Amino acid sequence: MTTKPDRFDAEILRVLQRDGRLTINDLSAKIGLSPSPTARRLRHLEERGVITGYAALINEVALGFGVTVFVSVQLDKQVDEALATFEAAIATFPEVVDCWLMTGNRDYLLRVATTGLAEFERFLVGRLTKVRGVASIESSIPLRRVKTGLARTI
């Protein structure tokens, strides 16, 4: 069962999305609650699976991955075996940083990060098109990111 977070839980989530390395004391000061109840609320959010972990946000461009491409993939069959085969192959491709199973006229949407268009071409022609069951591929190159966010909290 899901429940809507109250104002303190929602604020904990908002603050931690901006800085997941805060101490309990700093977090409690930012949300206006003393450290003990803040720690209890945080632990409860973790135990309920609302907070699933903590991670560093990586600037892909700073690491040399300056080209992002969104790739839509349609499989020749939408049966369990074909989906599993495709997903197993995608899991081995470091260029694919996000992959979603979709509704609509395409089966998967991938976000691919590469050093440039030549690397993307090598990935596309040399690896993705060779995955068993891929029927068609459509690529889109974003011009710029208009909005970014981590997760919706309320």
Tab-separated table of N, CA and C in Angstrom:
chain	number	residue	atom	x	y	z
A	1	MET	N	0.834	-1.174	0.000
A	1	MET	CA	0.000	0.000	0.000
A	1	MET	C	0.882	1.242	0.000
A	2	THR	N	0.563	2.189	-0.846
A	2	THR	CA	1.312	3.435	-0.884
A	2	THR	C	0.536	4.505	-0.136
A	3	THR	N	1.290	5.370	0.507
A	3	THR	CA	0.679	6.499	1.191
A	3	THR	C	1.410	7.754	0.774
A	4	LYS	N	0.679	8.830	0.716
A	4	LYS	CA	1.274	10.117	0.380
A	4	LYS	C	2.098	10.592	1.574
A	5	PRO	N	3.332	11.025	1.330
A	5	PRO	CA	4.147	11.493	2.459
A	5	PRO	C	3.584	12.773	3.063
A	6	ASP	N	3.747	12.916	4.383
A	6	ASP	CA	3.334	14.170	5.009
A	6	ASP	C	4.383	15.232	4.676
A	7	ARG	N	4.195	16.427	5.199
A	7	ARG	CA	5.078	17.523	4.792
A	7	ARG	C	6.529	17.299	5.215
A	8	PHE	N	6.763	16.671	6.368
A	8	PHE	CA	8.149	16.422	6.800
A	8	PHE	C	8.810	15.354	5.934
A	9	ASP	N	8.100	14.260	5.668
A	9	ASP	CA	8.670	13.218	4.805
A	9	ASP	C	8.936	13.763	3.405
A	10	ALA	N	8.001	14.546	2.876
A	10	ALA	CA	8.189	15.131	1.544
A	10	ALA	C	9.399	16.061	1.535
A	11	GLU	N	9.574	16.818	2.594
A	11	GLU	CA	10.728	17.727	2.659
A	11	GLU	C	12.024	16.946	2.794
A	12	ILE	N	12.018	15.865	3.571
A	12	ILE	CA	13.207	14.999	3.668
A	12	ILE	C	13.597	14.515	2.271
A	13	LEU	N	12.617	14.059	1.509
A	13	LEU	CA	12.893	13.558	0.155
A	13	LEU	C	13.435	14.663	-0.741
A	14	ARG	N	12.836	15.837	-0.702
A	14	ARG	CA	13.303	16.960	-1.534
A	14	ARG	C	14.736	17.340	-1.182
A	15	VAL	N	15.013	17.460	0.115
A	15	VAL	CA	16.348	17.886	0.556
A	15	VAL	C	17.394	16.828	0.184
A	16	LEU	N	17.084	15.560	0.411
A	16	LEU	CA	18.049	14.502	0.097
A	16	LEU	C	18.286	14.345	-1.399
A	17	GLN	N	17.294	14.678	-2.222
A	17	GLN	CA	17.522	14.636	-3.663
A	17	GLN	C	18.538	15.693	-4.087
A	18	ARG	N	18.572	16.787	-3.384
A	18	ARG	CA	19.560	17.829	-3.698
A	18	ARG	C	20.924	17.494	-3.120
A	19	ASP	N	20.951	16.842	-1.944
A	19	ASP	CA	22.227	16.504	-1.294
A	19	ASP	C	22.029	15.281	-0.414
A	20	GLY	N	22.326	14.122	-0.947
A	20	GLY	CA	22.149	12.863	-0.232
A	20	GLY	C	23.222	12.581	0.806
A	21	ARG	N	24.196	13.476	0.949
A	21	ARG	CA	25.297	13.254	1.893
A	21	ARG	C	25.138	14.038	3.189
A	22	LEU	N	23.989	14.648	3.381
A	22	LEU	CA	23.770	15.433	4.601
A	22	LEU	C	23.799	14.542	5.844
A	23	THR	N	24.312	15.090	6.919
A	23	THR	CA	24.216	14.404	8.204
A	23	THR	C	22.781	14.538	8.710
A	24	ILE	N	22.425	13.718	9.678
A	24	ILE	CA	21.088	13.821	10.284
A	24	ILE	C	20.898	15.207	10.875
A	25	ASN	N	21.921	15.738	11.540
A	25	ASN	CA	21.806	17.078	12.131
A	25	ASN	C	21.530	18.142	11.070
A	26	ASP	N	22.257	18.095	9.955
A	26	ASP	CA	22.041	19.073	8.889
A	26	ASP	C	20.670	18.888	8.240
A	27	LEU	N	20.288	17.631	8.032
A	27	LEU	CA	18.974	17.346	7.451
A	27	LEU	C	17.862	17.866	8.363
A	28	SER	N	17.985	17.591	9.652
A	28	SER	CA	16.947	18.029	10.593
A	28	SER	C	16.849	19.553	10.628
A	29	ALA	N	17.977	20.244	10.545
A	29	ALA	CA	17.956	21.711	10.533
A	29	ALA	C	17.251	22.234	9.282
A	30	LYS	N	17.464	21.580	8.156
A	30	LYS	CA	16.855	22.036	6.913
A	30	LYS	C	15.346	21.800	6.868
A	31	ILE	N	14.873	20.749	7.540
A	31	ILE	CA	13.434	20.468	7.489
A	31	ILE	C	12.678	21.009	8.697
A	32	GLY	N	13.414	21.511	9.705
A	32	GLY	CA	12.760	22.111	10.866
A	32	GLY	C	12.223	21.105	11.861
A	33	LEU	N	12.937	20.006	12.022
A	33	LEU	CA	12.546	18.963	12.967
A	33	LEU	C	13.806	18.537	13.709
A	34	SER	N	13.696	18.111	14.948
A	34	SER	CA	14.889	17.719	15.701
A	34	SER	C	15.494	16.427	15.127
A	35	PRO	N	16.769	16.151	15.453
A	35	PRO	CA	17.467	15.016	14.850
A	35	PRO	C	16.822	13.643	15.097
A	36	SER	N	16.325	13.361	16.307
A	36	SER	CA	15.769	12.025	16.577
A	36	SER	C	14.567	11.693	15.699
A	37	PRO	N	13.550	12.552	15.635
A	37	PRO	CA	12.428	12.222	14.752
A	37	PRO	C	12.820	12.237	13.267
A	38	THR	N	13.782	13.070	12.911
A	38	THR	CA	14.261	13.076	11.525
A	38	THR	C	14.887	11.730	11.189
A	39	ALA	N	15.724	11.224	12.088
A	39	ALA	CA	16.366	9.924	11.868
A	39	ALA	C	15.328	8.807	11.783
A	40	ARG	N	14.314	8.848	12.644
A	40	ARG	CA	13.244	7.839	12.604
A	40	ARG	C	12.494	7.888	11.277
A	41	ARG	N	12.168	9.095	10.841
A	41	ARG	CA	11.447	9.257	9.579
A	41	ARG	C	12.298	8.756	8.404
A	42	LEU	N	13.567	9.094	8.423
A	42	LEU	CA	14.464	8.654	7.358
A	42	LEU	C	14.544	7.128	7.324
A	43	ARG	N	14.729	6.515	8.481
A	43	ARG	CA	14.796	5.052	8.570
A	43	ARG	C	13.496	4.416	8.068
A	44	HIS	N	12.374	5.026	8.423
A	44	HIS	CA	11.064	4.520	7.987
A	44	HIS	C	10.919	4.623	6.459
A	45	LEU	N	11.361	5.733	5.877
A	45	LEU	CA	11.325	5.889	4.420
A	45	LEU	C	12.196	4.846	3.729
A	46	GLU	N	13.338	4.527	4.333
A	46	GLU	CA	14.222	3.496	3.776
A	46	GLU	C	13.589	2.115	3.908
A	47	GLU	N	13.039	1.807	5.088
A	47	GLU	CA	12.423	0.492	5.326
A	47	GLU	C	11.219	0.254	4.432
A	48	ARG	N	10.443	1.299	4.141
A	48	ARG	CA	9.274	1.178	3.268
A	48	ARG	C	9.651	1.114	1.794
A	49	GLY	N	10.917	1.327	1.487
A	49	GLY	CA	11.346	1.275	0.091
A	49	GLY	C	11.105	2.556	-0.674
A	50	VAL	N	10.751	3.631	0.033
A	50	VAL	CA	10.594	4.925	-0.637
A	50	VAL	C	11.978	5.431	-1.042
A	51	ILE	N	12.931	5.347	-0.130
A	51	ILE	CA	14.337	5.625	-0.449
A	51	ILE	C	14.983	4.275	-0.696
A	52	THR	N	15.460	4.076	-1.917
A	52	THR	CA	16.006	2.770	-2.289
A	52	THR	C	17.526	2.720	-2.252
A	53	GLY	N	18.170	3.852	-2.053
A	53	GLY	CA	19.624	3.872	-1.988
A	53	GLY	C	20.148	5.286	-2.160
A	54	TYR	N	21.452	5.405	-2.140
A	54	TYR	CA	22.125	6.690	-2.276
A	54	TYR	C	23.205	6.523	-3.332
A	55	ALA	N	23.371	7.543	-4.184
A	55	ALA	CA	24.327	7.428	-5.277
A	55	ALA	C	24.905	8.797	-5.618
A	56	ALA	N	26.019	8.780	-6.322
A	56	ALA	CA	26.610	10.015	-6.840
A	56	ALA	C	26.035	10.268	-8.226
A	57	LEU	N	25.719	11.519	-8.522
A	57	LEU	CA	25.271	11.892	-9.860
A	57	LEU	C	26.511	12.169	-10.704
A	58	ILE	N	26.572	11.564	-11.865
A	58	ILE	CA	27.757	11.635	-12.712
A	58	ILE	C	27.496	12.543	-13.909
A	59	ASN	N	28.430	13.427	-14.193
A	59	ASN	CA	28.370	14.266	-15.379
A	59	ASN	C	29.009	13.478	-16.516
A	60	GLU	N	28.190	12.908	-17.398
A	60	GLU	CA	28.700	12.070	-18.491
A	60	GLU	C	29.612	12.853	-19.427
A	61	VAL	N	29.302	14.121	-19.675
A	61	VAL	CA	30.118	14.944	-20.570
A	61	VAL	C	31.530	15.103	-20.004
A	62	ALA	N	31.645	15.312	-18.686
A	62	ALA	CA	32.954	15.467	-18.052
A	62	ALA	C	33.800	14.201	-18.179
A	63	LEU	N	33.154	13.059	-18.368
A	63	LEU	CA	33.873	11.798	-18.562
A	63	LEU	C	34.135	11.500	-20.034
A	64	GLY	N	33.730	12.419	-20.906
A	64	GLY	CA	33.985	12.235	-22.336
A	64	GLY	C	32.825	11.662	-23.118
A	65	PHE	N	31.686	11.432	-22.475
A	65	PHE	CA	30.519	10.884	-23.166
A	65	PHE	C	29.588	12.028	-23.548
A	66	GLY	N	29.965	12.776	-24.580
A	66	GLY	CA	29.276	14.001	-24.955
A	66	GLY	C	28.078	13.830	-25.855
A	67	VAL	N	27.846	12.610	-26.350
A	67	VAL	CA	26.713	12.394	-27.250
A	67	VAL	C	25.725	11.447	-26.596
A	68	THR	N	24.493	11.929	-26.450
A	68	THR	CA	23.397	11.113	-25.951
A	68	THR	C	22.438	10.873	-27.111
A	69	VAL	N	21.981	9.636	-27.242
A	69	VAL	CA	21.025	9.291	-28.288
A	69	VAL	C	19.905	8.478	-27.646
A	70	PHE	N	18.670	8.826	-27.984
A	70	PHE	CA	17.526	8.021	-27.565
A	70	PHE	C	17.217	7.061	-28.702
A	71	VAL	N	17.100	5.788	-28.372
A	71	VAL	CA	16.898	4.759	-29.381
A	71	VAL	C	15.633	3.977	-29.043
A	72	SER	N	14.706	3.949	-29.994
A	72	SER	CA	13.495	3.130	-29.860
A	72	SER	C	13.723	1.823	-30.600
A	73	VAL	N	13.362	0.733	-29.967
A	73	VAL	CA	13.580	-0.595	-30.546
A	73	VAL	C	12.251	-1.336	-30.597
A	74	GLN	N	11.992	-1.948	-31.737
A	74	GLN	CA	10.839	-2.824	-31.882
A	74	GLN	C	11.356	-4.234	-32.120
A	75	LEU	N	10.817	-5.186	-31.368
A	75	LEU	CA	11.194	-6.578	-31.530
A	75	LEU	C	10.276	-7.252	-32.547
A	76	ASP	N	10.738	-8.370	-33.103
A	76	ASP	CA	9.890	-9.085	-34.051
A	76	ASP	C	8.768	-9.847	-33.360
A	77	LYS	N	8.937	-10.175	-32.068
A	77	LYS	CA	7.904	-10.838	-31.274
A	77	LYS	C	7.904	-10.239	-29.875
A	78	GLN	N	6.731	-10.142	-29.274
A	78	GLN	CA	6.637	-9.638	-27.908
A	78	GLN	C	6.275	-10.796	-26.976
A	79	VAL	N	7.098	-11.816	-26.981
A	79	VAL	CA	6.901	-12.965	-26.095
A	79	VAL	C	7.995	-12.954	-25.041
A	80	ASP	N	7.760	-13.655	-23.942
A	80	ASP	CA	8.686	-13.632	-22.808
A	80	ASP	C	10.121	-13.932	-23.210
A	81	GLU	N	10.317	-14.934	-24.041
A	81	GLU	CA	11.678	-15.325	-24.434
A	81	GLU	C	12.386	-14.210	-25.199
A	82	ALA	N	11.675	-13.544	-26.121
A	82	ALA	CA	12.269	-12.451	-26.896
A	82	ALA	C	12.616	-11.271	-25.995
A	83	LEU	N	11.715	-10.948	-25.070
A	83	LEU	CA	11.985	-9.858	-24.140
A	83	LEU	C	13.198	-10.171	-23.272
A	84	ALA	N	13.265	-11.392	-22.766
A	84	ALA	CA	14.391	-11.794	-21.909
A	84	ALA	C	15.704	-11.770	-22.676
A	85	THR	N	15.689	-12.234	-23.923
A	85	THR	CA	16.904	-12.228	-24.745
A	85	THR	C	17.397	-10.808	-24.968
A	86	PHE	N	16.479	-9.916	-25.332
A	86	PHE	CA	16.849	-8.525	-25.565
A	86	PHE	C	17.382	-7.880	-24.291
A	87	GLU	N	16.675	-8.058	-23.186
A	87	GLU	CA	17.085	-7.434	-21.926
A	87	GLU	C	18.426	-7.961	-21.436
A	88	ALA	N	18.700	-9.236	-21.649
A	88	ALA	CA	20.007	-9.800	-21.265
A	88	ALA	C	21.120	-9.178	-22.093
A	89	ALA	N	20.878	-8.984	-23.379
A	89	ALA	CA	21.898	-8.363	-24.241
A	89	ALA	C	22.131	-6.914	-23.823
A	90	ILE	N	21.063	-6.169	-23.595
A	90	ILE	CA	21.180	-4.759	-23.220
A	90	ILE	C	21.956	-4.592	-21.917
A	91	ALA	N	21.772	-5.517	-20.993
A	91	ALA	CA	22.466	-5.444	-19.704
A	91	ALA	C	23.981	-5.493	-19.869
A	92	THR	N	24.471	-6.021	-20.981
A	92	THR	CA	25.921	-6.134	-21.194
A	92	THR	C	26.513	-4.945	-21.941
A	93	PHE	N	25.692	-4.022	-22.407
A	93	PHE	CA	26.170	-2.890	-23.204
A	93	PHE	C	26.378	-1.670	-22.308
A	94	PRO	N	27.619	-1.278	-22.034
A	94	PRO	CA	27.847	-0.122	-21.158
A	94	PRO	C	27.354	1.189	-21.769
A	95	GLU	N	27.207	1.239	-23.067
A	95	GLU	CA	26.714	2.460	-23.713
A	95	GLU	C	25.261	2.754	-23.341
A	96	VAL	N	24.501	1.712	-23.022
A	96	VAL	CA	23.090	1.889	-22.667
A	96	VAL	C	23.021	2.219	-21.183
A	97	VAL	N	22.666	3.474	-20.891
A	97	VAL	CA	22.623	3.897	-19.495
A	97	VAL	C	21.221	3.822	-18.906
A	98	ASP	N	20.192	3.805	-19.742
A	98	ASP	CA	18.812	3.633	-19.304
A	98	ASP	C	18.079	2.803	-20.341
A	99	CYS	N	17.167	1.959	-19.885
A	99	CYS	CA	16.360	1.153	-20.793
A	99	CYS	C	14.985	0.953	-20.171
A	100	TRP	N	13.947	1.261	-20.942
A	100	TRP	CA	12.573	1.102	-20.478
A	100	TRP	C	11.809	0.198	-21.432
A	101	LEU	N	11.002	-0.714	-20.888
A	101	LEU	CA	10.019	-1.463	-21.657
A	101	LEU	C	8.824	-0.531	-21.823
A	102	MET	N	8.347	-0.370	-23.055
A	102	MET	CA	7.357	0.660	-23.358
A	102	MET	C	6.036	0.068	-23.840
A	103	THR	N	5.005	0.893	-23.776
A	103	THR	CA	3.764	0.603	-24.475
A	103	THR	C	3.827	1.337	-25.808
A	104	GLY	N	2.869	1.090	-26.676
A	104	GLY	CA	2.824	1.812	-27.945
A	104	GLY	C	3.460	1.030	-29.067
A	105	ASN	N	3.916	1.752	-30.098
A	105	ASN	CA	4.414	1.079	-31.296
A	105	ASN	C	5.871	0.646	-31.208
A	106	ARG	N	6.550	0.956	-30.148
A	106	ARG	CA	7.923	0.489	-29.926
A	106	ARG	C	7.971	-0.283	-28.617
A	107	ASP	N	8.869	-1.250	-28.543
A	107	ASP	CA	8.932	-2.102	-27.352
A	107	ASP	C	9.850	-1.542	-26.274
A	108	TYR	N	10.959	-0.936	-26.680
A	108	TYR	CA	11.932	-0.424	-25.714
A	108	TYR	C	12.386	0.967	-26.105
A	109	LEU	N	12.703	1.753	-25.088
A	109	LEU	CA	13.342	3.046	-25.281
A	109	LEU	C	14.653	3.005	-24.515
A	110	LEU	N	15.747	3.294	-25.211
A	110	LEU	CA	17.083	3.285	-24.612
A	110	LEU	C	17.640	4.700	-24.600
A	111	ARG	N	18.417	4.996	-23.580
A	111	ARG	CA	19.244	6.203	-23.603
A	111	ARG	C	20.675	5.723	-23.681
A	112	VAL	N	21.351	6.120	-24.741
A	112	VAL	CA	22.701	5.656	-25.033
A	112	VAL	C	23.652	6.843	-24.903
A	113	ALA	N	24.759	6.672	-24.184
A	113	ALA	CA	25.771	7.720	-24.033
A	113	ALA	C	27.074	7.240	-24.657
A	114	THR	N	27.605	8.046	-25.586
A	114	THR	CA	28.849	7.682	-26.270
A	114	THR	C	29.775	8.892	-26.352
A	115	THR	N	31.000	8.626	-26.773
A	115	THR	CA	31.981	9.702	-26.910
A	115	THR	C	31.735	10.545	-28.149
A	116	GLY	N	31.003	10.015	-29.093
A	116	GLY	CA	30.714	10.749	-30.324
A	116	GLY	C	29.867	9.909	-31.262
A	117	LEU	N	29.548	10.490	-32.414
A	117	LEU	CA	28.694	9.783	-33.359
A	117	LEU	C	29.375	8.547	-33.938
A	118	ALA	N	30.690	8.571	-34.089
A	118	ALA	CA	31.395	7.386	-34.604
A	118	ALA	C	31.250	6.217	-33.636
A	119	GLU	N	31.374	6.481	-32.339
A	119	GLU	CA	31.188	5.406	-31.360
A	119	GLU	C	29.739	4.934	-31.355
A	120	PHE	N	28.792	5.873	-31.482
A	120	PHE	CA	27.387	5.467	-31.540
A	120	PHE	C	27.143	4.576	-32.756
A	121	GLU	N	27.706	4.929	-33.900
A	121	GLU	CA	27.545	4.109	-35.106
A	121	GLU	C	28.108	2.702	-34.888
A	122	ARG	N	29.288	2.613	-34.259
A	122	ARG	CA	29.874	1.289	-33.970
A	122	ARG	C	28.953	0.484	-33.054
A	123	PHE	N	28.397	1.133	-32.040
A	123	PHE	CA	27.466	0.459	-31.140
A	123	PHE	C	26.223	0.002	-31.898
A	124	LEU	N	25.641	0.904	-32.677
A	124	LEU	CA	24.401	0.612	-33.383
A	124	LEU	C	24.584	-0.518	-34.397
A	125	VAL	N	25.564	-0.362	-35.266
A	125	VAL	CA	25.767	-1.323	-36.351
A	125	VAL	C	26.432	-2.604	-35.860
A	126	GLY	N	27.376	-2.456	-34.951
A	126	GLY	CA	28.154	-3.616	-34.519
A	126	GLY	C	27.552	-4.438	-33.399
A	127	ARG	N	26.627	-3.842	-32.645
A	127	ARG	CA	26.111	-4.568	-31.485
A	127	ARG	C	24.587	-4.612	-31.433
A	128	LEU	N	23.948	-3.431	-31.435
A	128	LEU	CA	22.505	-3.411	-31.219
A	128	LEU	C	21.744	-4.115	-32.343
A	129	THR	N	22.109	-3.857	-33.592
A	129	THR	CA	21.403	-4.493	-34.707
A	129	THR	C	21.626	-5.999	-34.760
A	130	LYS	N	22.623	-6.484	-34.047
A	130	LYS	CA	22.920	-7.917	-34.049
A	130	LYS	C	22.206	-8.694	-32.937
A	131	VAL	N	21.490	-7.996	-32.074
A	131	VAL	CA	20.750	-8.668	-31.011
A	131	VAL	C	19.586	-9.440	-31.643
A	132	ARG	N	19.505	-10.712	-31.318
A	132	ARG	CA	18.466	-11.566	-31.880
A	132	ARG	C	17.085	-11.025	-31.509
A	133	GLY	N	16.224	-10.918	-32.522
A	133	GLY	CA	14.855	-10.486	-32.295
A	133	GLY	C	14.594	-9.020	-32.573
A	134	VAL	N	15.623	-8.216	-32.818
A	134	VAL	CA	15.412	-6.797	-33.116
A	134	VAL	C	14.872	-6.662	-34.528
A	135	ALA	N	13.689	-6.063	-34.650
A	135	ALA	CA	13.063	-5.903	-35.964
A	135	ALA	C	13.333	-4.522	-36.555
A	136	SER	N	13.277	-3.477	-35.712
A	136	SER	CA	13.548	-2.131	-36.221
A	136	SER	C	14.059	-1.240	-35.101
A	137	ILE	N	14.787	-0.215	-35.534
A	137	ILE	CA	15.420	0.727	-34.606
A	137	ILE	C	15.194	2.137	-35.137
A	138	GLU	N	14.885	3.047	-34.225
A	138	GLU	CA	14.765	4.460	-34.586
A	138	GLU	C	15.554	5.273	-33.574
A	139	SER	N	16.442	6.149	-34.059
A	139	SER	CA	17.298	6.948	-33.177
A	139	SER	C	16.913	8.417	-33.232
A	140	SER	N	17.014	9.081	-32.082
A	140	SER	CA	16.776	10.521	-31.992
A	140	SER	C	17.890	11.133	-31.162
A	141	ILE	N	18.451	12.224	-31.665
A	141	ILE	CA	19.527	12.907	-30.955
A	141	ILE	C	18.960	14.174	-30.325
A	142	PRO	N	19.029	14.283	-28.990
A	142	PRO	CA	18.510	15.492	-28.338
A	142	PRO	C	19.425	16.685	-28.584
A	143	LEU	N	18.825	17.855	-28.711
A	143	LEU	CA	19.603	19.073	-28.914
A	143	LEU	C	20.090	19.651	-27.595
A	144	ARG	N	19.207	19.691	-26.603
A	144	ARG	CA	19.590	20.146	-25.271
A	144	ARG	C	18.552	19.668	-24.271
A	145	ARG	N	18.984	19.521	-23.034
A	145	ARG	CA	18.092	19.133	-21.951
A	145	ARG	C	17.363	20.357	-21.461
A	146	VAL	N	16.052	20.289	-21.406
A	146	VAL	CA	15.233	21.416	-20.994
A	146	VAL	C	14.954	21.340	-19.503
A	147	LYS	N	14.772	20.138	-18.975
A	147	LYS	CA	14.475	19.948	-17.558
A	147	LYS	C	15.112	18.651	-17.124
A	148	THR	N	15.577	18.633	-15.894
A	148	THR	CA	16.110	17.409	-15.335
A	148	THR	C	15.576	17.253	-13.914
A	149	GLY	N	15.428	16.047	-13.505
A	149	GLY	CA	14.956	15.773	-12.154
A	149	GLY	C	15.274	14.342	-11.802
A	150	LEU	N	15.172	14.032	-10.540
A	150	LEU	CA	15.482	12.683	-10.092
A	150	LEU	C	14.227	11.859	-9.936
A	151	ALA	N	13.310	12.317	-9.130
A	151	ALA	CA	12.070	11.596	-8.913
A	151	ALA	C	11.024	12.565	-8.404
A	152	ARG	N	9.808	12.272	-8.713
A	152	ARG	CA	8.715	13.084	-8.202
A	152	ARG	C	8.423	12.650	-6.778
A	153	THR	N	8.347	13.600	-5.868
A	153	THR	CA	8.117	13.239	-4.457
A	153	THR	C	6.682	13.463	-4.035
A	154	ILE	N	5.992	14.413	-4.590
A	154	ILE	CA	4.566	14.611	-4.281
A	154	ILE	C	3.867	15.179	-5.481
